[in-house]
Each structure stands twice: as structure tokens, then as C-alpha cells.
Amino acid sequence: MNLLVTGGTGFIGSHTVVELLNNGDEVIIIDNLSNSKREVVDKIKEITKREAIFYEGDVRNKELLQSIFQKHKIDVVIHFAGYKAVGESVAKPLMYYDNNLISTLCLCEVMNEYKVKKMVFSSSATVYGNPKSLPIKEDFPLSTTNPYGETKLMIEKILKDLAHADKEWSIAILRYFNPIGAHESGLIGESPNGIPNNLMPYIVKVAIHELDHLNVFGNDYDTIDGTGVRDYIHVVDLAKGHLCAAKKVFNSHGVDAYNLGTGNGYSVLQMVKKFEEVNHVKVKYEITQRRAGDIAACYADPSYAYQQLGWKAEKTLDDMCRDSYHFIQKNN
Ligand code: NAD
Ligand code: UFG
């Protein structure tokens, strides 16, 4: 297949491009490098010994999109491009609505124009808000508490309306749980700018002594040890889920949503302990207050993705901890 991957030099996008190239697919990337580096394109080549075509540009630039669709025959679009930091979205809502919504609208309009009506979209478990029960199934009620999550919900709605209005569209909405880890080569991974917001990027910085200690946000939740529980998923497993979803949309019509998680929940303290064990390092931590907006626990029922896409996560928590640490050691 020929795939256009928006946000293809980002964390999840780059791992997906690797899997696509390894699968023999042709890949075109568009990324404005607002949260990634051009060198990722070379790293992808180093890993796969194959090349993706790279366009540096914004998905909101319709002329650029039109020129890409004019020049290349595209079968499926995987749409990762967007901003993703919850806290920043609360502080800068317009920036989030503008980038995430306008890029999706421009993309869909140009896809319509060129009759390429097959898309895989990056949504998030954040659309389930504070779930009433666990594990989370796709038909649970949707709600959200911040502008970032709101953009994901709105885009889901736009895509559903589009697929209902025009039966030629085929769209897979993928709701990711908590992606961590890195490619086993250590060449690509997650490198957030500044102080990380998310747990694993923070843990690795404490492990290499770039940060003094981890603040554990609350130990009074109704969970196994009082700390927050999440469904961490290896980014390579997640990337493979996109190949299955791309095949699905290529061969079907309509719109559907799938949870991409492992189905297992781990607490913050379980993550710290596992990271220490696997990597033989110490991760200093202090218990602090709950972080505003956090929920106690969140993990997927991933059985629908297995049933419909033939996909399930295979890597272990040991793999996730080892590969996250390997990446930072190699890139520090
Ligand atoms: P990322 O920031 O590493 O990758 C996003 C990429 O998109 C970056 O390379 C950035 O430069 C690019 N980009 C942003 N706006 C753009 C625009 N207008 N035009 C062109 N390029 C643009 O993020 P990620 O972790 O790889 O996430 C990918 C997608 O998955 C995002 O939509 C995100 O919201 C979603 N998601 C991520 C997580 C997570 O925890 N990482 C969880 C759920 C959903
Ligand atoms: N945590 C800490 N200390 C930290 C960072 C996190 O204790 O320094 C805790 C949190 O309180 C939570 C858990 O670690 O219990 C995981 O937190 P993350 O910030 O890593 O992940 P979240 O589940 O809060 O959110 C992430 C993404 C969202 C996405 C959501 C669901 O940041 O964008 O997963 O996919 F919506």
C-alpha cells in the first residue's frame, strides 16, 4: 500500500513508519517538525534500510496537501499530526483547537477532493473521561475535561459524520492508552522538550540524574497501592496496530473505534519498582498531591481490536522499561 503519514516524525508516527516500511509499504510523511526533528527521517532509514518520502510542512497548508495528493497515489492516510499536552491545552486552548481541528478539516477536504477516503486517526483513551467501570470498552460514554481531549472528541464526531454522509469513507479511530517504550535499536523514541509531563519520560530523567526525583501525584486513590493505575503499551505494539487498522480500512467501509491497550493496569509505584528491577537503577520518588484532572485508574478491554483487526499487544512491561531506558542512554 501507499500511505501518507501526517506527524510521521513524531513519537508514535516514527515507529509506525518503521513498521510500514518493514512491511514493504510505501510511505510519505508530512510533518512541520513542531515537536520532532528532521534527523528522525535518517534514523528511520538506518533502521529499515528503506526510505520514506519526507515533506516538511503543515497539514493546515491545503496547497501543500493538494500538491502531495497530485504527485503521489495514496491509498490510506494515517493522521497523527496534532498537539498532545493536556496542561498546555488548558493554558492555550485556541492553539489546540486551531492545530488539531483545522489540520483534520484540511486533510479531509483534500482527501475528498482526490477521492482518497480511507483514514486511520489517532484518538485517545482521554475521550472516556472518568470511566464508571473497568476495563473500558469502546461503547462506554464519552466525555472529557480539557481542550486537548475536546479536540479528540470533536474530531471523532467529525469523522463519524463524514463516514455517515458518504459511504465511500472508511475510517478507523484508534483510542490509545499510555504509549511508552522505544524502538529496540534505541534510534527512535520519545524525547519531550523541557520537563516531562508524563510518567515514563520523567522516570527515565530521574534514572539518569537529570531530575532529582519523581513526584508521585497522590497515594490516596482507590487502587492497589493508592497511586494512579494506567494501561501502558509498548509503542512498537501500538505501531503494529496501525498496520492492522490500515489494512482494515483499505478493505472495508464505514467508521469504527478501537481501543489499543494491553488490558493490564499498573500503578505508579509498580512502574517505578519494575523500572528499577529491569534496569538496575534507583528511581528516587516523593509522594505529593494529586494532579488536577487525573483519574484513579484507566485500562482497556482490547478484545474488540483483536476481534476486528486481528491485533493484540505482545510486548511486556519489562520490554517497555528496558527500551525506554535504552533510548535515553543512547540519546543523552
Ligand atoms: P508527537 O508530538 O511526538 O507527534 C506528533 C507529530 O505531529 C510531531 O512530529 C509534530 O511535529 C507533528 N505536527 C503537529 N502539528 C502538525 C501540523 N499542523 N502539521 C504537520 N505536523 C504537525 O506525538 P505522539 O505521541 O506521536 O502522538 C501522535 C498522535 O497520537 C497525536 O495526535 C496525539 O494526540 C495522539 N495520542 C498520543 C498519546 C501519547 O501519550 N503519546 C496518547 C493518545 C493519543
Ligand atoms: N504521574 C506521576 N508523576 C508524574 C507524571 C505522572 O505520579 O510526574 C502519574 C499520574 O498521576 C498518572 C500516571 O502517572 O497516575 C500516568 O500519568 P501520565 O501523565 O503519564 O499519563 P495520563 O494517563 O495522565 O495521560 C496520558 C496522556 C494523555 C492521554 C492519556 C490517555 O498524557 O494525553 O494518557 O491516553 F489522553
Coordinates of C-alpha atoms and ligand atoms in Angstrom, one line a residue:
M1 CA 0.0 0.0 0.0
N2 CA 1.0 3.7 -0.4
L3 CA 0.4 5.6 2.8
L4 CA 0.5 9.3 3.8
V5 CA 1.5 9.6 7.4
T6 CA 0.9 13.0 9.0
G7 CA 3.1 13.6 12.0
G8 CA 5.3 10.8 10.8
T9 CA 8.5 12.0 12.5
G10 CA 6.8 12.2 16.0
F11 CA 6.9 9.5 18.7
I12 CA 4.2 7.1 17.6
G13 CA 4.3 8.2 13.9
S14 CA 8.0 7.3 13.5
H15 CA 7.6 3.9 15.0
T16 CA 4.6 3.3 12.7
V17 CA 6.6 4.4 9.6
V18 CA 9.3 1.8 10.6
E19 CA 6.7 -0.9 10.7
L20 CA 5.1 0.1 7.4
L21 CA 8.5 0.2 5.6
N22 CA 9.4 -3.2 7.1
N23 CA 6.2 -4.5 5.8
G24 CA 7.1 -3.3 2.3
D25 CA 4.6 -0.4 2.1
E26 CA 5.5 2.9 0.5
V27 CA 5.4 5.9 2.9
I28 CA 5.1 9.6 2.5
I29 CA 5.5 11.7 5.6
I30 CA 4.2 15.3 6.2
D31 CA 5.4 16.9 9.5
N32 CA 6.1 20.5 10.4
L33 CA 8.7 19.5 12.9
S34 CA 6.9 21.5 15.7
N35 CA 7.5 18.6 18.1
S36 CA 10.1 16.4 16.3
K37 CA 13.4 16.5 14.5
R38 CA 14.3 16.1 10.8
E39 CA 17.0 13.6 11.8
V40 CA 14.3 11.1 12.6
V41 CA 13.9 10.6 8.9
D42 CA 17.5 9.4 8.7
K43 CA 17.1 7.2 11.8
I44 CA 14.1 5.5 10.1
K45 CA 16.3 4.8 7.1
E46 CA 19.1 3.4 9.3
I47 CA 16.6 1.0 11.0
T48 CA 14.7 -0.1 7.9
K49 CA 17.3 0.3 5.1
R50 CA 14.4 1.9 3.2
E51 CA 13.4 5.5 2.6
A52 CA 10.2 7.4 3.4
I53 CA 9.5 10.5 1.3
F54 CA 9.5 13.5 3.6
Y55 CA 7.7 16.8 3.3
E56 CA 8.4 19.4 5.9
G57 CA 5.1 21.3 6.2
D58 CA 1.9 22.0 8.0
V59 CA -1.2 19.8 7.5
R60 CA -3.2 23.1 7.6
N61 CA -1.5 24.1 4.3
K62 CA -4.1 22.9 1.8
E63 CA -2.0 23.8 -1.2
L64 CA 0.9 21.6 0.0
L65 CA -1.5 18.8 0.7
Q66 CA -3.0 19.1 -2.7
S67 CA 0.4 19.0 -4.3
I68 CA 1.2 15.8 -2.4
F69 CA -2.0 14.1 -3.4
Q70 CA -1.4 15.3 -7.0
K71 CA 2.1 13.9 -7.1
H72 CA 1.6 10.6 -5.3
K73 CA -1.0 7.8 -5.5
I74 CA -2.2 7.4 -1.9
D75 CA -4.3 4.5 -0.6
V76 CA -4.6 5.3 3.1
V77 CA -3.8 8.2 5.3
I78 CA -2.7 7.8 8.9
H79 CA -3.3 11.0 10.8
F80 CA -1.1 11.6 13.8
A81 CA -0.3 15.3 13.4
G82 CA -1.5 17.4 16.3
Y83 CA -0.7 18.8 19.7
K84 CA -1.0 16.5 22.7
A85 CA -0.1 18.1 26.0
V86 CA -3.1 18.3 28.3
G87 CA -1.8 21.1 30.6
E88 CA -0.7 23.2 27.7
S89 CA -4.1 22.8 26.1
V90 CA -5.7 24.3 29.2
A91 CA -3.4 27.3 29.0
K92 CA -3.6 27.7 25.2
P93 CA -6.9 26.4 24.1
L94 CA -7.0 28.3 20.8
M95 CA -3.7 26.9 19.8
Y96 CA -5.0 23.4 20.3
Y97 CA -8.4 23.9 18.6
D98 CA -6.7 25.6 15.7
N99 CA -4.0 23.0 15.1
N100 CA -5.9 19.8 15.8
L101 CA -9.2 20.7 14.3
I102 CA -8.1 22.8 11.3
S103 CA -5.4 20.2 10.3
T104 CA -8.0 17.5 10.3
L105 CA -10.6 19.5 8.3
C106 CA -8.0 20.5 5.7
L107 CA -6.8 16.9 5.4
C108 CA -10.4 15.5 5.0
E109 CA -11.3 18.2 2.4
V110 CA -8.2 17.4 0.3
M111 CA -8.8 13.6 0.7
N112 CA -12.3 14.1 -0.5
E113 CA -11.1 16.2 -3.5
Y114 CA -8.6 13.4 -4.5
K115 CA -11.1 10.6 -3.7
V116 CA -8.8 9.0 -1.1
K117 CA -11.4 8.2 1.6
K118 CA -9.5 5.8 3.9
M119 CA -8.1 7.1 7.2
V120 CA -6.7 5.9 10.5
F121 CA -7.0 8.5 13.2
S122 CA -5.1 8.9 16.5
S123 CA -7.6 9.3 19.3
S124 CA -7.0 8.8 22.9
A125 CA -8.4 7.0 26.0
T126 CA -8.9 10.5 27.3
V127 CA -12.2 10.5 25.5
Y128 CA -13.6 8.1 28.1
G129 CA -13.3 10.8 30.8
N130 CA -13.6 9.2 34.3
P131 CA -14.9 5.7 33.4
K132 CA -17.6 4.3 35.7
S133 CA -16.2 0.8 35.5
L134 CA -13.2 -1.1 34.2
P135 CA -11.9 -2.4 31.8
I136 CA -13.0 0.3 29.3
K137 CA -15.0 -0.9 26.3
E138 CA -15.5 1.2 23.1
D139 CA -19.2 1.7 23.7
F140 CA -18.6 3.4 27.1
P141 CA -20.0 7.0 27.3
L142 CA -17.6 9.7 26.0
S143 CA -16.6 12.9 27.9
T144 CA -13.6 14.9 28.6
T145 CA -12.2 17.5 30.9
N146 CA -9.7 19.5 28.9
P147 CA -9.3 21.2 25.5
Y148 CA -6.9 18.5 24.2
G149 CA -9.5 15.8 24.9
E150 CA -12.2 18.0 23.5
T151 CA -10.3 18.2 20.2
K152 CA -10.2 14.4 20.1
L153 CA -13.9 14.1 20.8
M154 CA -14.8 16.7 18.2
I155 CA -12.6 15.1 15.5
E156 CA -14.2 11.7 16.3
K157 CA -17.6 13.3 15.8
I158 CA -16.5 15.0 12.5
L159 CA -15.1 11.7 11.2
K160 CA -18.3 9.8 12.2
D161 CA -20.5 12.4 10.4
L162 CA -18.3 12.2 7.4
A163 CA -18.5 8.5 7.1
H164 CA -22.3 8.5 7.6
A165 CA -22.7 11.2 4.9
D166 CA -20.6 9.5 2.3
K167 CA -20.5 5.7 2.4
E168 CA -17.2 5.6 0.5
W169 CA -15.3 6.7 3.5
S170 CA -13.6 4.1 5.7
I171 CA -12.2 5.3 9.0
A172 CA -10.6 3.6 12.0
I173 CA -10.5 5.7 15.2
L174 CA -7.8 4.3 17.4
R175 CA -8.0 5.2 21.1
Y176 CA -4.5 4.8 22.5
F177 CA -4.0 4.1 26.2
N178 CA -0.5 5.0 27.5
P179 CA 2.2 4.6 24.9
I180 CA 5.8 4.2 26.3
G181 CA 9.0 2.4 25.3
A182 CA 11.0 2.9 22.2
H183 CA 12.3 1.0 19.2
E184 CA 14.7 -1.7 20.4
S185 CA 17.6 -0.1 18.3
G186 CA 17.5 2.9 20.6
L187 CA 17.5 5.1 17.5
I188 CA 14.0 6.5 17.8
G189 CA 11.9 7.1 20.9
E190 CA 10.2 9.8 22.9
S191 CA 12.1 13.0 23.7
P192 CA 9.9 15.7 25.1
N193 CA 11.2 19.2 25.3
G194 CA 11.8 20.6 28.9
I195 CA 10.4 18.9 32.0
P196 CA 8.3 15.9 31.0
N197 CA 4.6 15.8 31.9
N198 CA 4.2 12.0 31.5
L199 CA 5.3 9.3 33.9
M200 CA 7.8 7.3 31.9
P201 CA 9.7 10.2 30.3
Y202 CA 10.0 11.6 33.9
I203 CA 11.2 8.3 35.4
V204 CA 14.0 8.0 32.8
K205 CA 15.2 11.5 33.5
V206 CA 15.4 10.7 37.2
A207 CA 17.2 7.4 36.5
I208 CA 19.9 9.3 34.6
H209 CA 20.1 12.0 37.3
E210 CA 18.9 14.8 35.1
L211 CA 16.0 15.3 37.5
D212 CA 16.4 14.7 41.2
H213 CA 13.2 12.7 42.0
L214 CA 9.8 11.7 40.7
N215 CA 6.8 13.4 42.2
V216 CA 4.1 10.7 42.6
F217 CA 0.8 12.5 42.2
G218 CA -1.2 11.1 45.1
N219 CA -1.3 7.8 47.0
D220 CA -4.8 8.0 48.2
Y221 CA -6.7 6.7 45.2
D222 CA -8.8 3.6 45.4
T223 CA -6.2 1.4 43.7
I224 CA -3.8 -1.4 44.7
D225 CA -1.3 0.9 46.5
G226 CA -3.2 4.2 46.3
T227 CA -1.3 5.5 43.2
G228 CA -2.8 6.0 39.8
V229 CA -3.2 3.0 37.6
R230 CA -2.8 3.1 33.8
D231 CA -2.6 0.7 30.8
Y232 CA 0.9 1.2 29.5
I233 CA 1.5 -0.1 26.0
H234 CA 4.8 -0.5 24.1
V235 CA 5.0 2.0 21.2
V236 CA 6.1 -0.8 18.8
D237 CA 3.0 -2.8 19.6
L238 CA 0.9 0.4 19.1
A239 CA 2.7 1.0 15.7
K240 CA 1.8 -2.5 14.6
G241 CA -1.9 -1.8 15.4
H242 CA -1.8 0.9 12.8
L243 CA -0.8 -1.6 10.1
C244 CA -3.8 -3.8 11.0
A245 CA -6.1 -0.8 11.0
A246 CA -4.7 0.4 7.7
K247 CA -5.5 -3.0 6.2
K248 CA -8.9 -2.9 7.7
V249 CA -9.9 0.5 6.3
F250 CA -8.4 -0.4 2.9
N251 CA -10.8 -3.4 2.7
S252 CA -14.0 -2.0 4.2
H253 CA -16.3 1.0 4.6
G254 CA -17.8 2.9 7.5
V255 CA -16.3 4.1 10.7
D256 CA -15.4 2.3 13.9
A257 CA -13.4 2.9 17.1
Y258 CA -10.9 0.5 18.7
N259 CA -9.1 0.5 22.0
L260 CA -5.3 0.0 21.6
G261 CA -4.1 -1.1 25.1
T262 CA -2.8 -4.2 26.7
G263 CA -5.8 -4.7 29.1
N264 CA -3.4 -4.6 32.1
G265 CA -3.2 -1.8 34.6
Y266 CA -0.1 -0.8 36.6
S267 CA 0.2 1.7 39.4
V268 CA 2.8 4.4 39.5
L269 CA 4.7 2.6 42.3
Q270 CA 4.6 -0.7 40.4
M271 CA 6.1 1.1 37.4
V272 CA 8.9 2.6 39.5
K273 CA 9.7 -0.8 41.0
K274 CA 9.6 -2.6 37.6
F275 CA 11.9 0.1 36.1
E276 CA 14.4 -0.3 38.9
E277 CA 14.4 -4.1 38.7
V278 CA 14.8 -4.3 34.9
N279 CA 17.4 -1.6 34.6
H280 CA 19.3 -2.0 37.9
V281 CA 18.9 1.7 38.7
K282 CA 17.4 3.7 41.6
V283 CA 14.4 6.0 40.9
K284 CA 14.0 8.4 43.8
Y285 CA 10.5 9.5 44.5
E286 CA 8.3 11.6 46.8
I287 CA 4.6 11.4 47.3
T288 CA 3.0 14.7 46.5
Q289 CA -0.6 16.0 46.0
R290 CA -2.9 14.6 43.3
R291 CA -2.6 16.3 39.9
A292 CA -5.7 18.2 38.9
G293 CA -7.8 16.3 36.3
D294 CA -6.2 12.9 37.0
I295 CA -8.3 9.8 37.4
A296 CA -7.7 6.8 39.7
A297 CA -7.5 4.1 37.1
C298 CA -7.8 3.5 33.4
Y299 CA -7.2 0.4 31.4
A300 CA -8.6 -1.1 28.2
D301 CA -10.7 -4.0 27.2
P302 CA -8.7 -4.6 23.9
S303 CA -10.8 -7.6 22.8
Y304 CA -12.6 -5.7 20.0
A305 CA -9.4 -4.7 18.3
Y306 CA -8.3 -8.3 18.4
Q307 CA -11.6 -9.5 17.0
Q308 CA -11.9 -6.9 14.3
L309 CA -8.3 -6.0 13.4
G310 CA -6.5 -9.3 14.5
W311 CA -4.2 -7.2 16.7
K312 CA -3.1 -7.6 20.2
A313 CA -0.2 -6.2 22.2
E314 CA 2.7 -8.6 22.7
K315 CA 5.5 -6.9 24.5
T316 CA 5.8 -7.0 28.3
L317 CA 6.3 -4.3 30.9
D318 CA 9.9 -5.4 31.1
D319 CA 10.3 -4.6 27.4
M320 CA 8.8 -1.2 27.9
C321 CA 11.0 -0.3 30.8
R322 CA 14.1 -1.6 29.2
D323 CA 13.6 0.1 25.8
S324 CA 12.6 3.4 27.4
Y325 CA 15.9 3.4 29.4
H326 CA 18.0 2.2 26.4
F327 CA 16.7 5.1 24.3
I328 CA 17.6 7.8 26.8
Q329 CA 21.0 6.2 27.5
K330 CA 21.8 6.2 23.8
N331 CA 20.4 9.7 23.2
N332 CA 21.5 11.7 26.2
Ligands
NAD1 P1 4.3 13.8 18.8 O1 4.1 15.2 19.2 O2 5.5 13.0 19.1 O3 3.9 13.6 17.2 C1 3.1 14.5 16.6 C2 3.8 15.0 15.3 O4 2.9 15.9 14.6 C3 5.0 15.8 15.7 O5 6.1 15.3 14.9 C4 4.7 17.2 15.2 O6 5.8 17.9 14.8 C5 3.7 17.0 14.2 N1 2.7 18.1 14.0 C6 1.9 18.7 14.9 N2 1.1 19.5 14.3 C7 1.3 19.5 13.0 C8 0.8 20.1 11.9 N3 -0.2 21.0 12.0 N4 1.2 19.8 10.6 C9 2.2 18.9 10.5 N5 2.8 18.3 11.5 C10 2.3 18.5 12.8 O7 3.0 13.0 19.4 P2 2.8 11.4 19.5 O8 2.9 11.0 20.9 O9 3.5 10.7 18.4 O10 1.2 11.4 19.2 C11 0.7 11.2 17.9 C12 -0.8 11.4 17.9 O11 -1.3 10.4 18.9 C13 -1.3 12.7 18.4 O12 -2.5 13.0 17.6 C14 -1.7 12.5 19.8 O13 -2.7 13.4 20.3 C15 -2.2 11.1 19.8 N6 -2.1 10.4 21.1 C16 -0.9 10.4 21.8 C17 -0.8 9.8 23.1 C18 0.5 9.8 23.8 O14 0.5 9.6 25.0 N7 1.7 9.9 23.2 C19 -1.9 9.2 23.6 C20 -3.1 9.3 22.9 C21 -3.2 9.9 21.7
UFG2 N1 2.3 10.6 37.3 C1 3.0 10.9 38.4 N2 4.1 11.7 38.3 C2 4.5 12.3 37.2 C3 3.7 12.0 36.0 C4 2.6 11.2 36.1 O1 2.7 10.4 39.5 O2 5.4 13.1 37.2 C5 1.2 9.7 37.4 C6 -0.2 10.3 37.0 O3 -0.7 10.9 38.1 C7 -0.9 9.1 36.5 C8 0.2 8.2 35.8 O4 1.4 8.6 36.4 O5 -1.5 8.3 37.5 C9 0.3 8.4 34.3 O6 0.4 9.7 34.0 P1 0.8 10.2 32.5 O7 0.9 11.7 32.6 O8 2.0 9.5 32.0 O9 -0.5 9.8 31.6 P2 -2.0 10.1 31.7 O10 -2.7 8.8 31.8 O11 -2.3 11.1 32.7 O12 -2.3 10.8 30.3 C10 -1.8 10.2 29.1 C11 -1.6 11.3 28.1 C12 -2.9 11.9 27.7 C13 -3.8 10.8 27.2 C14 -3.9 9.8 28.2 C15 -4.8 8.6 27.7 O13 -0.8 12.4 28.6 O14 -2.7 12.8 26.6 O15 -2.6 9.3 28.6 O16 -4.2 8.1 26.5 F1 -5.0 11.3 26.9

